PDB file of C-alpha atoms in Angstrom:
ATOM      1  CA  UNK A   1     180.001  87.526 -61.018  1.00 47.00           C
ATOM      2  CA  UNK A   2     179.137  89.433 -57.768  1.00 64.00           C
ATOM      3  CA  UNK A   3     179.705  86.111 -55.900  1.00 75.00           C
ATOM      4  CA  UNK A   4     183.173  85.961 -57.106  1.00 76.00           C
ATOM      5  CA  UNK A   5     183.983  89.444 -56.375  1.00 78.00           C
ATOM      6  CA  UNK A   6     182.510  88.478 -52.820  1.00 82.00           C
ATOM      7  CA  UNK A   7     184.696  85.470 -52.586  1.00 86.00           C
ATOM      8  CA  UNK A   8     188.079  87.637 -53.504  1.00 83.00           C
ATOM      9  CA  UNK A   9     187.137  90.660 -50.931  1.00 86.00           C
ATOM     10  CA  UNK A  10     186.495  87.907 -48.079  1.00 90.00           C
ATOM     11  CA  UNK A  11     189.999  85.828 -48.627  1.00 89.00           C
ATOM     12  CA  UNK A  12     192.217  88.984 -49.162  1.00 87.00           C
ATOM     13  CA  UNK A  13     190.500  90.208 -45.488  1.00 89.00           C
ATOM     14  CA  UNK A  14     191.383  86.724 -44.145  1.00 89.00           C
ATOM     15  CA  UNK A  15     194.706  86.862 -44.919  1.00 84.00           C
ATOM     16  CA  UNK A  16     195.085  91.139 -44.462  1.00 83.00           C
ATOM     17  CA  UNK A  17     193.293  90.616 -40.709  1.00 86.00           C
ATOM     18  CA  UNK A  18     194.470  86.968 -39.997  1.00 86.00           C
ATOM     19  CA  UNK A  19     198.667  87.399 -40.982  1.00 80.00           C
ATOM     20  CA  UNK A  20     200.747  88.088 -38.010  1.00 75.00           C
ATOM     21  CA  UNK A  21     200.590  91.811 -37.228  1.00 82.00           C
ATOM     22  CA  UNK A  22     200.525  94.194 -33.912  1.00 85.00           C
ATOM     23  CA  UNK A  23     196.543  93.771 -33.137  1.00 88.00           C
ATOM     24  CA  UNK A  24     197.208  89.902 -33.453  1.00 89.00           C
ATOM     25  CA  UNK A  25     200.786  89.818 -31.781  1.00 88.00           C
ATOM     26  CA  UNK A  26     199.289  91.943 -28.497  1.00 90.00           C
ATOM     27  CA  UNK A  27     195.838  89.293 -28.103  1.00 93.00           C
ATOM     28  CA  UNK A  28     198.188  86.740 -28.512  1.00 91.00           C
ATOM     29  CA  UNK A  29     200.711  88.085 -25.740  1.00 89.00           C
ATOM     30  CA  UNK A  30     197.877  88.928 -23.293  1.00 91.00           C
ATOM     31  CA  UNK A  31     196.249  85.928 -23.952  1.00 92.00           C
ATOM     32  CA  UNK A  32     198.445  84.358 -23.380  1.00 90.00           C
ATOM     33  CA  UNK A  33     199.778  85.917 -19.779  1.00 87.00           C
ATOM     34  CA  UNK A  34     196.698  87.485 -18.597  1.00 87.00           C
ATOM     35  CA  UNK A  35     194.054  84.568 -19.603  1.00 89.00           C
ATOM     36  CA  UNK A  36     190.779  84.771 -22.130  1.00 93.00           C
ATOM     37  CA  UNK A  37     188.946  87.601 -20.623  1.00 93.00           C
ATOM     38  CA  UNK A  38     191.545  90.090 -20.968  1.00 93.00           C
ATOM     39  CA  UNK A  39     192.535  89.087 -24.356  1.00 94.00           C
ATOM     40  CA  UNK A  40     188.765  89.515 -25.498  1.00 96.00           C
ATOM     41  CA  UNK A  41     188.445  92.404 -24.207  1.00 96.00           C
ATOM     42  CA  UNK A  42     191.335  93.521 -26.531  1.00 95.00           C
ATOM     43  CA  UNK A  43     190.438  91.707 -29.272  1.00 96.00           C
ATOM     44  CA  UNK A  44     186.770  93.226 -29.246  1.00 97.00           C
ATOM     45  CA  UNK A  45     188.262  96.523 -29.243  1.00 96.00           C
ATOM     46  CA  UNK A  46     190.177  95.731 -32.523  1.00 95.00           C
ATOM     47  CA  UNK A  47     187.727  94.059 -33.917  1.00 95.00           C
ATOM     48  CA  UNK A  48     185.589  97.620 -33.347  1.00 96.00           C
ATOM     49  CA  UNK A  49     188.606  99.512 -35.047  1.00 93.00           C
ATOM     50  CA  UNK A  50     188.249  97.665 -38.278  1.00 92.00           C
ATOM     51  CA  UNK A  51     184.562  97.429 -38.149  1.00 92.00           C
ATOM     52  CA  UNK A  52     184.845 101.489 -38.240  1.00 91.00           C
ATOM     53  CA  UNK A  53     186.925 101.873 -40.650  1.00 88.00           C
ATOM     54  CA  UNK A  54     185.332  99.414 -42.640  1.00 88.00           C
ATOM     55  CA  UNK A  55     182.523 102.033 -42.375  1.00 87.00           C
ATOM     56  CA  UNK A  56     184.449 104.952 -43.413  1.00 84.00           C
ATOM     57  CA  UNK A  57     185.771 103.290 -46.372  1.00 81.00           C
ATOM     58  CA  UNK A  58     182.194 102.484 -47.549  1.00 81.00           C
ATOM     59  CA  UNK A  59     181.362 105.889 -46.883  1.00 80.00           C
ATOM     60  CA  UNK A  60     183.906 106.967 -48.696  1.00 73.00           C
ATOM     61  CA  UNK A  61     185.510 109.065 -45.612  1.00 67.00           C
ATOM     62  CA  UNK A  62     188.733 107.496 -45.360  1.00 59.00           C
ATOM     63  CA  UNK A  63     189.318 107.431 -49.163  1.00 59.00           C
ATOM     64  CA  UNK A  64     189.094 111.883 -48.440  1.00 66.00           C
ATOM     65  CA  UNK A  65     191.175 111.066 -45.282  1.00 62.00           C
ATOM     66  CA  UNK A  66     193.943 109.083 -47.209  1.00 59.00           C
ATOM     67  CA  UNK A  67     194.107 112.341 -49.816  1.00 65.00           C
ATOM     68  CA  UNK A  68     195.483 114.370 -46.691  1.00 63.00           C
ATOM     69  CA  UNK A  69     198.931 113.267 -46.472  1.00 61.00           C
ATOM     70  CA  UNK A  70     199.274 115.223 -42.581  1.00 69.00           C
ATOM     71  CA  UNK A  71     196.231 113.336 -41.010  1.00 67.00           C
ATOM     72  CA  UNK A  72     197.795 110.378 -41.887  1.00 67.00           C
ATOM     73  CA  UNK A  73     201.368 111.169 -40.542  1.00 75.00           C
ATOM     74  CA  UNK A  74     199.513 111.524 -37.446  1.00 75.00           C
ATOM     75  CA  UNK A  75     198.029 108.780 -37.212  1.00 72.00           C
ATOM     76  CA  UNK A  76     201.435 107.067 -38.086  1.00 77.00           C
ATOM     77  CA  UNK A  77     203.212 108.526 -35.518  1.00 83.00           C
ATOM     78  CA  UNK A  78     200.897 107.904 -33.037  1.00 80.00           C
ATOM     79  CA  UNK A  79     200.325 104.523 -34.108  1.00 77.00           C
ATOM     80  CA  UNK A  80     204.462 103.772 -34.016  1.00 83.00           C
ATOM     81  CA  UNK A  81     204.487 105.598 -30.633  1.00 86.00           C
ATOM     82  CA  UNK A  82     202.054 103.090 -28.866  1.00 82.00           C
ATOM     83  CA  UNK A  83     203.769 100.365 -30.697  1.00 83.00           C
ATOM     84  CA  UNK A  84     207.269 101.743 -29.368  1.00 89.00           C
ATOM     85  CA  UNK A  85     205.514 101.882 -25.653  1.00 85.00           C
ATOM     86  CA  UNK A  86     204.604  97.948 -25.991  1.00 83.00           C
ATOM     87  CA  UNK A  87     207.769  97.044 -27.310  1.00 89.00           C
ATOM     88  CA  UNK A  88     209.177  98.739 -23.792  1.00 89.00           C
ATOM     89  CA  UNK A  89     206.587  96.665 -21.632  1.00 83.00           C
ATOM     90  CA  UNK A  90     207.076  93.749 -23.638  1.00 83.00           C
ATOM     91  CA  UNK A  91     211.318  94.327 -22.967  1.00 88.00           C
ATOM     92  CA  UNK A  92     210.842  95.124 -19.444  1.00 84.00           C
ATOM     93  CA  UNK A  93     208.859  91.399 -19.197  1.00 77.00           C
ATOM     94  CA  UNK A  94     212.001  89.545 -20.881  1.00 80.00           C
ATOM     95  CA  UNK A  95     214.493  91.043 -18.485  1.00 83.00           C
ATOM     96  CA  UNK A  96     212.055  90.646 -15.080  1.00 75.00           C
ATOM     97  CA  UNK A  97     211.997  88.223 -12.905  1.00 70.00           C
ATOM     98  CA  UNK A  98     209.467  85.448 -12.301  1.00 60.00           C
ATOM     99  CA  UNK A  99     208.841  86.567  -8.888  1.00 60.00           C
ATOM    100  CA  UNK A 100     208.457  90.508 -10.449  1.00 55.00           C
ATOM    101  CA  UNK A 101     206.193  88.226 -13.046  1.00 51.00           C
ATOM    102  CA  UNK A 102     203.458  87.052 -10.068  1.00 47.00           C
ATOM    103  CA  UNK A 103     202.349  90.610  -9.265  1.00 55.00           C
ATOM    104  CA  UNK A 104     199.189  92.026 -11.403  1.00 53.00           C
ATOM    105  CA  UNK A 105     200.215  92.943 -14.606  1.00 56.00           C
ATOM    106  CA  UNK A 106     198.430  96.171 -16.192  1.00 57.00           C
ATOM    107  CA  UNK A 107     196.250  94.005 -18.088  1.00 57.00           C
ATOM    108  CA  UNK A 108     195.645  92.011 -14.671  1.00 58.00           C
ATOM    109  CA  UNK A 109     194.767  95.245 -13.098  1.00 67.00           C
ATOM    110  CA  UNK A 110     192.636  96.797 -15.850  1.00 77.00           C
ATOM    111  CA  UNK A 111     188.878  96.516 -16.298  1.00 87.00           C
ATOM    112  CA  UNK A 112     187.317  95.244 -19.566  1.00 89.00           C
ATOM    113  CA  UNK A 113     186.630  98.840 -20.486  1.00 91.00           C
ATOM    114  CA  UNK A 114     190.095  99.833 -20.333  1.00 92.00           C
ATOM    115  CA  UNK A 115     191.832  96.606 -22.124  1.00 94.00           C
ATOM    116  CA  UNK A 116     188.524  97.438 -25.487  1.00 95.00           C
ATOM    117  CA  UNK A 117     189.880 100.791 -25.307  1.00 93.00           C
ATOM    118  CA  UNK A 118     193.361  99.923 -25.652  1.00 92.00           C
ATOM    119  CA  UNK A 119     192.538  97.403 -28.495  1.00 92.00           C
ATOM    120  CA  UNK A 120     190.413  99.878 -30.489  1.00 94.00           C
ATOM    121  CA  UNK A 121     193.171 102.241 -30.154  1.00 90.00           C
ATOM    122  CA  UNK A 122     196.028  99.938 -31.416  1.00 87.00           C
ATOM    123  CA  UNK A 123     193.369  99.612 -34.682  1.00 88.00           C
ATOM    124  CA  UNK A 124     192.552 102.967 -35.000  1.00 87.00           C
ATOM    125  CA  UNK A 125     196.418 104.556 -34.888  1.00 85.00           C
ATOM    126  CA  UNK A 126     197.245 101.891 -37.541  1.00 80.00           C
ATOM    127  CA  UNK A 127     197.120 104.044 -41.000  1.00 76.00           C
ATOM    128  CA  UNK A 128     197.580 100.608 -42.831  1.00 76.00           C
ATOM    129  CA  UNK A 129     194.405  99.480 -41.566  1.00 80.00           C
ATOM    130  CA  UNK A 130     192.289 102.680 -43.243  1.00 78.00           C
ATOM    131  CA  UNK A 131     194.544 101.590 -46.413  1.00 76.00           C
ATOM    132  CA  UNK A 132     193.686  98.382 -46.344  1.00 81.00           C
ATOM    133  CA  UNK A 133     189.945  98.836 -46.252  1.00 83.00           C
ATOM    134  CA  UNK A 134     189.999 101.108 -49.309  1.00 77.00           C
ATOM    135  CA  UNK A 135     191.336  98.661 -51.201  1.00 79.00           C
ATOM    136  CA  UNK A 136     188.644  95.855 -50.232  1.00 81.00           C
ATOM    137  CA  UNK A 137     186.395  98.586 -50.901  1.00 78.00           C
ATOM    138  CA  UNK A 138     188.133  98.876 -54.624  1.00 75.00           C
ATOM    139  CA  UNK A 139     188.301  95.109 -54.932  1.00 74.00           C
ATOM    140  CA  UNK A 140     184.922  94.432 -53.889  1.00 72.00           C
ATOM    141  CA  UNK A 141     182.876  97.514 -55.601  1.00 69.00           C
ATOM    142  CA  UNK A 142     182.157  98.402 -59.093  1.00 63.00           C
ATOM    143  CA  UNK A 143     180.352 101.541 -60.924  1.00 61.00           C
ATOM    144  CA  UNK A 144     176.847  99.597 -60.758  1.00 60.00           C
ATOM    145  CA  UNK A 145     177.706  98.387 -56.920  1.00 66.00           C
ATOM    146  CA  UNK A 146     174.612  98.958 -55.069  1.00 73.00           C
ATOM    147  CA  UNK A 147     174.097  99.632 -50.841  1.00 77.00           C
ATOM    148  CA  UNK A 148     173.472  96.035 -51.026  1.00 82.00           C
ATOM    149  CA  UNK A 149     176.806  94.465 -52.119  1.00 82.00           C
ATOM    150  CA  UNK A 150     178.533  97.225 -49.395  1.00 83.00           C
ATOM    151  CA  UNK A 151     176.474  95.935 -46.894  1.00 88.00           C
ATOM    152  CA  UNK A 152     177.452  92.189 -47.391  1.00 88.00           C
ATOM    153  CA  UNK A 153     180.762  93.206 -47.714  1.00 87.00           C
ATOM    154  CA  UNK A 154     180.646  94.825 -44.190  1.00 90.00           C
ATOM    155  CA  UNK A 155     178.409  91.768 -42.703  1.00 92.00           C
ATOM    156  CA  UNK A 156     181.078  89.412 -44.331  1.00 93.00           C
ATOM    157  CA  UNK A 157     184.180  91.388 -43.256  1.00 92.00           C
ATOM    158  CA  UNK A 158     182.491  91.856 -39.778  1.00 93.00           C
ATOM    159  CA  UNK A 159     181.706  88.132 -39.281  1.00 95.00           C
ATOM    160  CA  UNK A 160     185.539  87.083 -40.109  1.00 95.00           C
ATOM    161  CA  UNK A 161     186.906  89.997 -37.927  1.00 94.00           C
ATOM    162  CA  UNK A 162     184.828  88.206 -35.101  1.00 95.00           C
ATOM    163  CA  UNK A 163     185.833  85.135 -35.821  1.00 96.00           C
ATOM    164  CA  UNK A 164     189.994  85.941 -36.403  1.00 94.00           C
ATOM    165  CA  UNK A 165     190.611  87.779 -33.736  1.00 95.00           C
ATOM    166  CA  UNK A 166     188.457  86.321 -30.935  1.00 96.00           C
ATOM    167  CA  UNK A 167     189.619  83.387 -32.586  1.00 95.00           C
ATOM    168  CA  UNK A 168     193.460  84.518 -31.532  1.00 94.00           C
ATOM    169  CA  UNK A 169     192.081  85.115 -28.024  1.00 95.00           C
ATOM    170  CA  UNK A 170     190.729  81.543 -27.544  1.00 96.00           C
ATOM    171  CA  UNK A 171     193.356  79.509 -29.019  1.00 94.00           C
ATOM    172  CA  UNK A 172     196.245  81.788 -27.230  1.00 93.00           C
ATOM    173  CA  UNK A 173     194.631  81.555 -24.064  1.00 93.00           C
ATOM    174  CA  UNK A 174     194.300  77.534 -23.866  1.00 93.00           C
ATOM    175  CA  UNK A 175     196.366  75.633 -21.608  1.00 91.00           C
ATOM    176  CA  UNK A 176     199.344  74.389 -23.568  1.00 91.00           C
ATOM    177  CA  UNK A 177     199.398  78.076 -24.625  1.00 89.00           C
ATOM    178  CA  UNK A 178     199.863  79.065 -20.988  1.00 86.00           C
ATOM    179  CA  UNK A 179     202.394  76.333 -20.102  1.00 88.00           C
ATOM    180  CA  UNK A 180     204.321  77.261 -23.032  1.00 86.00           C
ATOM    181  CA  UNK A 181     204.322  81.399 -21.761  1.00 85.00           C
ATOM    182  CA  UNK A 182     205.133  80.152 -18.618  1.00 81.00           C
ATOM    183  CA  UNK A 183     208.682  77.636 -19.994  1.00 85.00           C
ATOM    184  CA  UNK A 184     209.454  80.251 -22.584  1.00 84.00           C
ATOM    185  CA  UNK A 185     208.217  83.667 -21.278  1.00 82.00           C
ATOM    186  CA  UNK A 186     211.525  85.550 -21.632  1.00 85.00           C
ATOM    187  CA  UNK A 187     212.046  84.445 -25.176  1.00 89.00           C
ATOM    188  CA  UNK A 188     208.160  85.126 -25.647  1.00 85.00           C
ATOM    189  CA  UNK A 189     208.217  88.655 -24.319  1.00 86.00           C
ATOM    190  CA  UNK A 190     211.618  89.132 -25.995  1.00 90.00           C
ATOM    191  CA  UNK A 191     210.715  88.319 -29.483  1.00 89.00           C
ATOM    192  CA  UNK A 192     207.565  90.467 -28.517  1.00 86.00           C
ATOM    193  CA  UNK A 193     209.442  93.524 -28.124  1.00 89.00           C
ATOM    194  CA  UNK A 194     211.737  92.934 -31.473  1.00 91.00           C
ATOM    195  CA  UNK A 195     208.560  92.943 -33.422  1.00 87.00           C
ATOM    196  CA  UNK A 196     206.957  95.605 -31.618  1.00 85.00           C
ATOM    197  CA  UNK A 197     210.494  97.554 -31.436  1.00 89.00           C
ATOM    198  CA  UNK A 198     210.578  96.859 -35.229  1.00 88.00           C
ATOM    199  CA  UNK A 199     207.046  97.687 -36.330  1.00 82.00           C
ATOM    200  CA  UNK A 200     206.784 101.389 -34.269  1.00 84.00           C
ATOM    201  CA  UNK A 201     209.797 102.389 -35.872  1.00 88.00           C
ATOM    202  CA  UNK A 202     209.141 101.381 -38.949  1.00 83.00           C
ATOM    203  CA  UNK A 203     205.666 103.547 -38.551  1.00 77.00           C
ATOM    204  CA  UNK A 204     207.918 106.130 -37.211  1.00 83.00           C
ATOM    205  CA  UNK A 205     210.149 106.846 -40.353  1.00 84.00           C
ATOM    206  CA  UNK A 206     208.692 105.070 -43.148  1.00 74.00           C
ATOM    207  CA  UNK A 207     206.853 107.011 -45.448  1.00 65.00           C
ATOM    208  CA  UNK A 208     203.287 105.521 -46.488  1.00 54.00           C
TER     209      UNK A 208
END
């Protein structure tokens, strides 16, 4: 029985961390344009924003959080703001140049300290994410759960986090990946921006 309940919490975090979302969409883009190191470094940050709140659900902080309907508008509004600011860099791409396109980018320009931190805080403004772990949390733990089944379930999760969005990282960052940025980059950068565009304000005035 506690295999099974293993088995559902692990595929309903594959498909909650692996579906197309802002964390994924922004490794993919700067893997993209700015190569594999830089999209690690983001993806490494993210992957240390669910990790924590992965935490905080087992502890059973961000199911006390989630009660407080004003820390989560915060985090909502912050979260659609920074989503908001990358659908703007992701417009101003589409409508550059390709000469404006050789100069260092941010990313280009940023050290791996700065790219984690902007990774961790896409993860950590995303009130969906803290929602999302509570319900793994309810999926995968019972009344007789023990610190035992929470810690597999944080092992587990941690594991596939790893692997999905490093995974992103890799596989964005190949070669035909590149060539294809480089034939298609305003459409790339313009779809970007939609989805960005689309996702901040739907943080912005949609109610959780």
């Amino acid at each position: 029985m506690l295999a099974d309940q293993f088995i559902i919490v692990f595929t309903a975090y594959v498909i909650a961390a692996g579906s197309p979302g802002p964390s994924n969409m922004r490794i993919m883009a700067v893997a993209m344009k700015d190569g594999r190191g830089a999209a690690l470094a983001v993806a490494s940050g993210v992957v240390s924003g669910s990790i924590f709140w992965g935490l905080m659900a087992a502890t059973g902080v961000s199911a006390i959080l989630s009660q407080y309907a004003q820390a989560l508008v915060i985090l909502q509004m912050l979260g659609g703001l920074y989503l908001l600011y990358l659908a703007f860099k992701a417009g101003k791409a589409a409508l550059s140049s390709d000469k404006d396109q050789l100069r260092p980018t941010d990313e280009q320009k940023a050290t791996a300290a700065t790219l984690y931190k902007r990774g961790l805080l896409m993860h950590l403004t995303n009130p969906k994410s803290i929602l999302a772990w509570i319900a793994l949390m309810t999926l995968g733990l019972g009344p007789g759960s023990s610190s035992h089944t929470v810690l597999v379930i944080l092992a587990g999760c941690a594991v596939l986090s790893v692997t999905i969005f490093c995974g992103y990282a890799i596989v964005f960052s190949t070669a035909p990946m590149i060539r294809l940025y480089r034939r298609a980059r305003r459409w790339i950068e313009g779809t970007l921006a939609v989805f960005f565009g689309f996702a901040g304000l739907k943080l912005l005035l949609i109610r959780i």
